[in-house]
Short mmCIF file of C-alpha atoms and ligand atoms in Angstrom, two decimals:
data_model
loop_
_atom_site.label_atom_id
_atom_site.label_comp_id
_atom_site.label_asym_id
_atom_site.label_seq_id
_atom_site.Cartn_x
_atom_site.Cartn_y
_atom_site.Cartn_z
CA MET A 1 56.88 148.68 147.34
CA ILE A 2 54.88 145.50 146.71
CA VAL A 3 52.09 144.38 145.03
CA ILE A 4 50.90 140.88 145.06
CA LEU A 5 48.77 139.77 141.85
CA VAL A 6 46.36 137.01 143.07
CA GLY A 7 43.57 135.38 140.71
CA PRO A 8 42.24 132.34 139.37
CA PRO A 9 43.74 129.56 136.72
CA GLY A 10 42.40 131.40 133.75
CA ALA A 11 41.67 135.38 135.19
CA GLY A 12 44.48 136.20 133.53
CA LYS A 13 47.33 136.70 135.51
CA SER A 14 50.51 135.83 133.15
CA LYS A 15 48.50 137.81 130.29
CA GLN A 16 48.77 140.94 132.70
CA SER A 17 51.38 140.41 134.13
CA GLU A 18 53.39 140.03 130.50
CA LEU A 19 52.11 143.51 129.46
CA LEU A 20 53.32 145.26 132.68
CA LYS A 21 56.61 143.48 132.88
CA ASP A 22 57.72 145.95 130.02
CA HIS A 23 56.57 149.04 132.30
CA GLU A 24 59.21 151.78 133.59
CA HIS A 25 59.17 151.41 136.78
CA VAL A 26 57.48 147.82 137.10
CA VAL A 27 59.29 144.81 138.63
CA TRP A 28 58.14 141.74 137.74
CA ILE A 29 58.81 138.51 139.66
CA SER A 30 56.97 134.98 138.98
CA ALA A 31 57.15 132.26 141.85
CA GLY A 32 56.69 129.83 139.53
CA LYS A 33 58.70 130.77 136.88
CA THR A 34 62.23 131.61 138.67
CA LEU A 35 61.18 127.80 140.81
CA ARG A 36 61.59 126.65 136.44
CA GLU A 37 64.72 128.96 135.38
CA LEU A 38 66.36 126.92 138.32
CA ASN A 39 66.45 124.09 136.62
CA ASP A 40 66.79 122.00 139.86
CA PRO A 41 66.61 117.81 139.91
CA LYS A 42 64.61 117.55 142.99
CA THR A 43 62.49 121.18 142.31
CA ASN A 44 61.15 120.18 138.80
CA GLU A 45 59.87 117.09 140.43
CA ILE A 46 58.31 118.52 142.97
CA MET A 47 56.75 120.59 140.58
CA ALA A 48 56.03 117.87 137.99
CA LYS A 49 53.61 116.13 140.28
CA GLY A 50 51.40 119.94 140.96
CA ASP A 51 52.98 119.74 144.61
CA LEU A 52 54.22 123.11 146.31
CA VAL A 53 58.10 123.36 146.95
CA ASP A 54 59.25 123.49 150.65
CA ASP A 55 58.23 126.80 152.11
CA ASP A 56 62.10 128.34 153.87
CA PHE A 57 63.70 127.51 150.28
CA LEU A 58 61.21 129.22 148.06
CA ASN A 59 61.22 132.11 150.77
CA LYS A 60 64.90 132.23 150.30
CA ILE A 61 64.99 132.75 146.61
CA MET A 62 61.81 135.18 147.29
CA LYS A 63 64.66 137.16 149.59
CA GLU A 64 67.22 136.97 147.03
CA LYS A 65 65.27 138.54 144.36
CA LEU A 66 63.54 140.94 145.86
CA ASP A 67 67.13 141.97 148.48
CA PRO A 68 68.42 144.18 144.93
CA ILE A 69 65.28 145.65 144.29
CA THR A 70 65.47 150.04 145.73
CA PRO A 71 61.80 150.30 146.90
CA ASN A 72 60.56 153.15 144.31
CA LYS A 73 59.88 150.36 142.17
CA VAL A 74 56.56 148.70 141.95
CA VAL A 75 57.23 144.80 143.05
CA ILE A 76 54.21 142.84 141.32
CA LEU A 77 54.45 139.38 142.69
CA ASP A 78 53.04 136.90 140.39
CA GLY A 79 51.77 133.35 142.36
CA PHE A 80 53.79 134.48 145.88
CA PRO A 81 52.35 134.24 148.47
CA ARG A 82 50.24 130.70 148.10
CA HIS A 83 49.30 130.70 151.65
CA LYS A 84 49.09 131.87 155.24
CA THR A 85 52.84 131.02 156.01
CA GLN A 86 54.40 132.70 152.85
CA ALA A 87 52.16 135.49 153.22
CA TYR A 88 53.76 136.02 157.07
CA TRP A 89 56.71 135.18 155.94
CA LEU A 90 56.29 138.30 153.60
CA MET A 91 55.44 140.47 156.12
CA GLN A 92 58.19 139.42 158.12
CA TYR A 93 60.53 140.68 155.76
CA CYS A 94 58.95 144.32 154.97
CA ASN A 95 59.45 144.54 158.53
CA GLU A 96 62.98 143.95 158.16
CA SER A 97 63.64 146.04 154.95
CA LYS A 98 62.82 148.70 153.26
CA GLN A 99 60.06 147.22 151.57
CA GLN A 100 56.20 147.42 151.77
CA VAL A 101 53.49 145.52 150.58
CA VAL A 102 51.10 148.26 149.18
CA SER A 103 48.46 146.64 147.62
CA VAL A 104 47.12 143.24 146.80
CA ILE A 105 45.52 142.96 143.43
CA HIS A 106 42.30 140.74 142.76
CA LEU A 107 42.10 139.94 139.50
CA LEU A 108 38.32 137.97 139.57
CA ILE A 109 36.19 135.99 137.05
CA PRO A 110 33.48 134.02 138.18
CA GLU A 111 33.52 130.26 138.13
CA SER A 112 31.98 129.59 134.89
CA VAL A 113 34.57 131.92 132.96
CA SER A 114 37.56 130.20 135.49
CA PHE A 115 36.21 126.58 134.29
CA GLN A 116 35.50 127.22 130.42
CA ARG A 117 38.68 128.70 130.12
CA LEU A 118 40.63 125.75 132.05
CA ALA A 119 38.90 122.98 129.87
CA SER A 120 38.68 124.88 126.87
CA ARG A 121 42.83 124.33 126.78
CA GLY A 122 42.15 120.57 127.00
CA ARG A 123 44.84 119.59 128.47
CA PRO A 124 44.71 115.87 129.71
CA ASP A 125 44.24 116.39 133.83
CA ASP A 126 41.77 119.06 132.93
CA THR A 127 39.02 116.93 133.27
CA LYS A 128 35.53 118.39 135.36
CA LYS A 129 36.08 116.39 138.76
CA ALA A 130 40.17 117.69 138.62
CA ILE A 131 39.11 121.34 137.17
CA LYS A 132 36.34 121.50 140.16
CA ASP A 133 38.75 120.46 143.38
CA ARG A 134 41.19 122.82 141.50
CA LEU A 135 39.58 126.09 141.46
CA GLU A 136 37.92 125.18 145.47
CA ILE A 137 42.00 125.13 146.41
CA TYR A 138 42.31 128.21 144.32
CA THR A 139 39.60 129.97 145.69
CA LYS A 140 40.14 128.78 149.78
CA SER A 141 43.81 130.18 149.59
CA ILE A 142 43.09 133.54 147.50
CA LEU A 143 40.67 134.66 150.27
CA GLU A 144 42.89 132.88 152.75
CA ILE A 145 45.52 135.74 151.66
CA VAL A 146 43.30 138.45 150.61
CA GLU A 147 42.32 138.36 154.47
CA PHE A 148 45.79 138.35 155.79
CA PHE A 149 46.27 141.06 154.33
CA ALA A 150 43.25 143.44 154.40
CA HIS A 151 43.72 142.51 158.13
CA ALA A 152 47.19 144.57 157.68
CA ASN A 153 45.67 147.31 156.17
CA VAL A 154 46.58 146.48 153.07
CA LYS A 155 44.28 148.35 150.29
CA ILE A 156 43.21 145.52 148.25
CA ASP A 157 41.96 145.97 145.08
CA VAL A 158 39.57 144.19 142.96
CA VAL A 159 39.79 143.80 139.66
CA ASP A 160 37.14 142.67 137.49
CA GLY A 161 38.97 140.36 135.25
CA ASP A 162 36.14 139.13 132.53
CA ARG A 163 36.43 141.94 130.27
CA PRO A 164 39.16 142.53 127.48
CA VAL A 165 42.59 142.08 128.45
CA MET A 166 43.47 145.39 127.74
CA ASP A 167 40.72 146.84 129.26
CA VAL A 168 41.55 145.24 132.72
CA PHE A 169 45.42 145.84 131.36
CA ASN A 170 44.05 149.48 132.00
CA ASN A 171 42.37 149.40 134.84
CA ILE A 172 45.93 147.59 136.57
CA GLU A 173 48.03 150.26 135.15
CA GLU A 174 45.72 152.48 137.09
CA ILE A 175 46.39 151.61 140.70
CA ILE A 176 50.20 151.07 139.29
CA HIS A 177 50.20 154.69 138.67
CA ARG A 178 48.45 155.01 141.74
CA VAL A 179 50.34 153.35 144.48
CA HIS A 180 54.05 154.10 142.98
CA GLN A 181 52.92 158.10 142.90
CA GLY A 182 52.32 157.41 146.93
P1 LIG B 201 52.90 128.48 138.55
O1 LIG B 201 54.11 128.80 137.07
O2 LIG B 201 52.43 129.16 139.67
O3 LIG B 201 52.07 126.97 138.01
O4 LIG B 201 53.68 127.19 139.83
C1 LIG B 201 54.25 126.05 139.24
C2 LIG B 201 54.78 125.14 140.18
O5 LIG B 201 56.05 125.85 140.83
C3 LIG B 201 54.08 124.90 141.24
O6 LIG B 201 52.80 123.89 140.95
C4 LIG B 201 54.60 124.63 142.09
O7 LIG B 201 55.00 122.77 142.58
C5 LIG B 201 55.81 126.10 142.27
N1 LIG B 201 54.77 126.94 143.12
C6 LIG B 201 54.84 127.88 142.06
N2 LIG B 201 54.79 129.05 143.13
C7 LIG B 201 55.12 128.55 144.00
C8 LIG B 201 54.68 129.10 145.73
N3 LIG B 201 54.00 130.49 146.17
N4 LIG B 201 54.90 127.93 146.67
C9 LIG B 201 55.38 126.78 146.42
N5 LIG B 201 55.51 126.24 145.45
C10 LIG B 201 54.97 127.07 144.45
#
């Protein structure tokens, strides 16, 4: 069973995924981490520019990751799907395999918090304008994904990410427990 984790930058997706990945029923798949681990020069170049890698290429990698996982595990997909084309592919994949998307966890924080968290990282590309643009793109793509899966009758679980890490974690754990119990 697949759980898709979405949220704007700074929402704490990586932190929560780190905490979840030791859970016995959980398999965590991060698209970005998987791509980095490939260590493929061409892919690294695309990633360094911040561009998205080719859909067919990534879908194939995701298939290889998902194929060996038994459906009784809860697969947390982090950073995938990123837009409608990938979401559509994932639904097709589920139709052809024993997997099913059972929940979309939307880790939500106010835009001002996202802005503050990104600005405090102090990266050279974190100018006000760049942060604003990035947040706009994310918000749009998250809404696209949430709408796509809501339309496919997948449960959308909105989790308030503007709370202490462990409170957010307990909330996500409850959701995982619920989907695992079926
Ligand atoms: P992240 O670790 O999520 O920040 O992703 C790092 C980089 O990996 C992105 O800037 C993209 O180049 C690539 N990437 C991650 N996820 C995807 C995806 N779903 N589709 C295409 N490219 C992706």
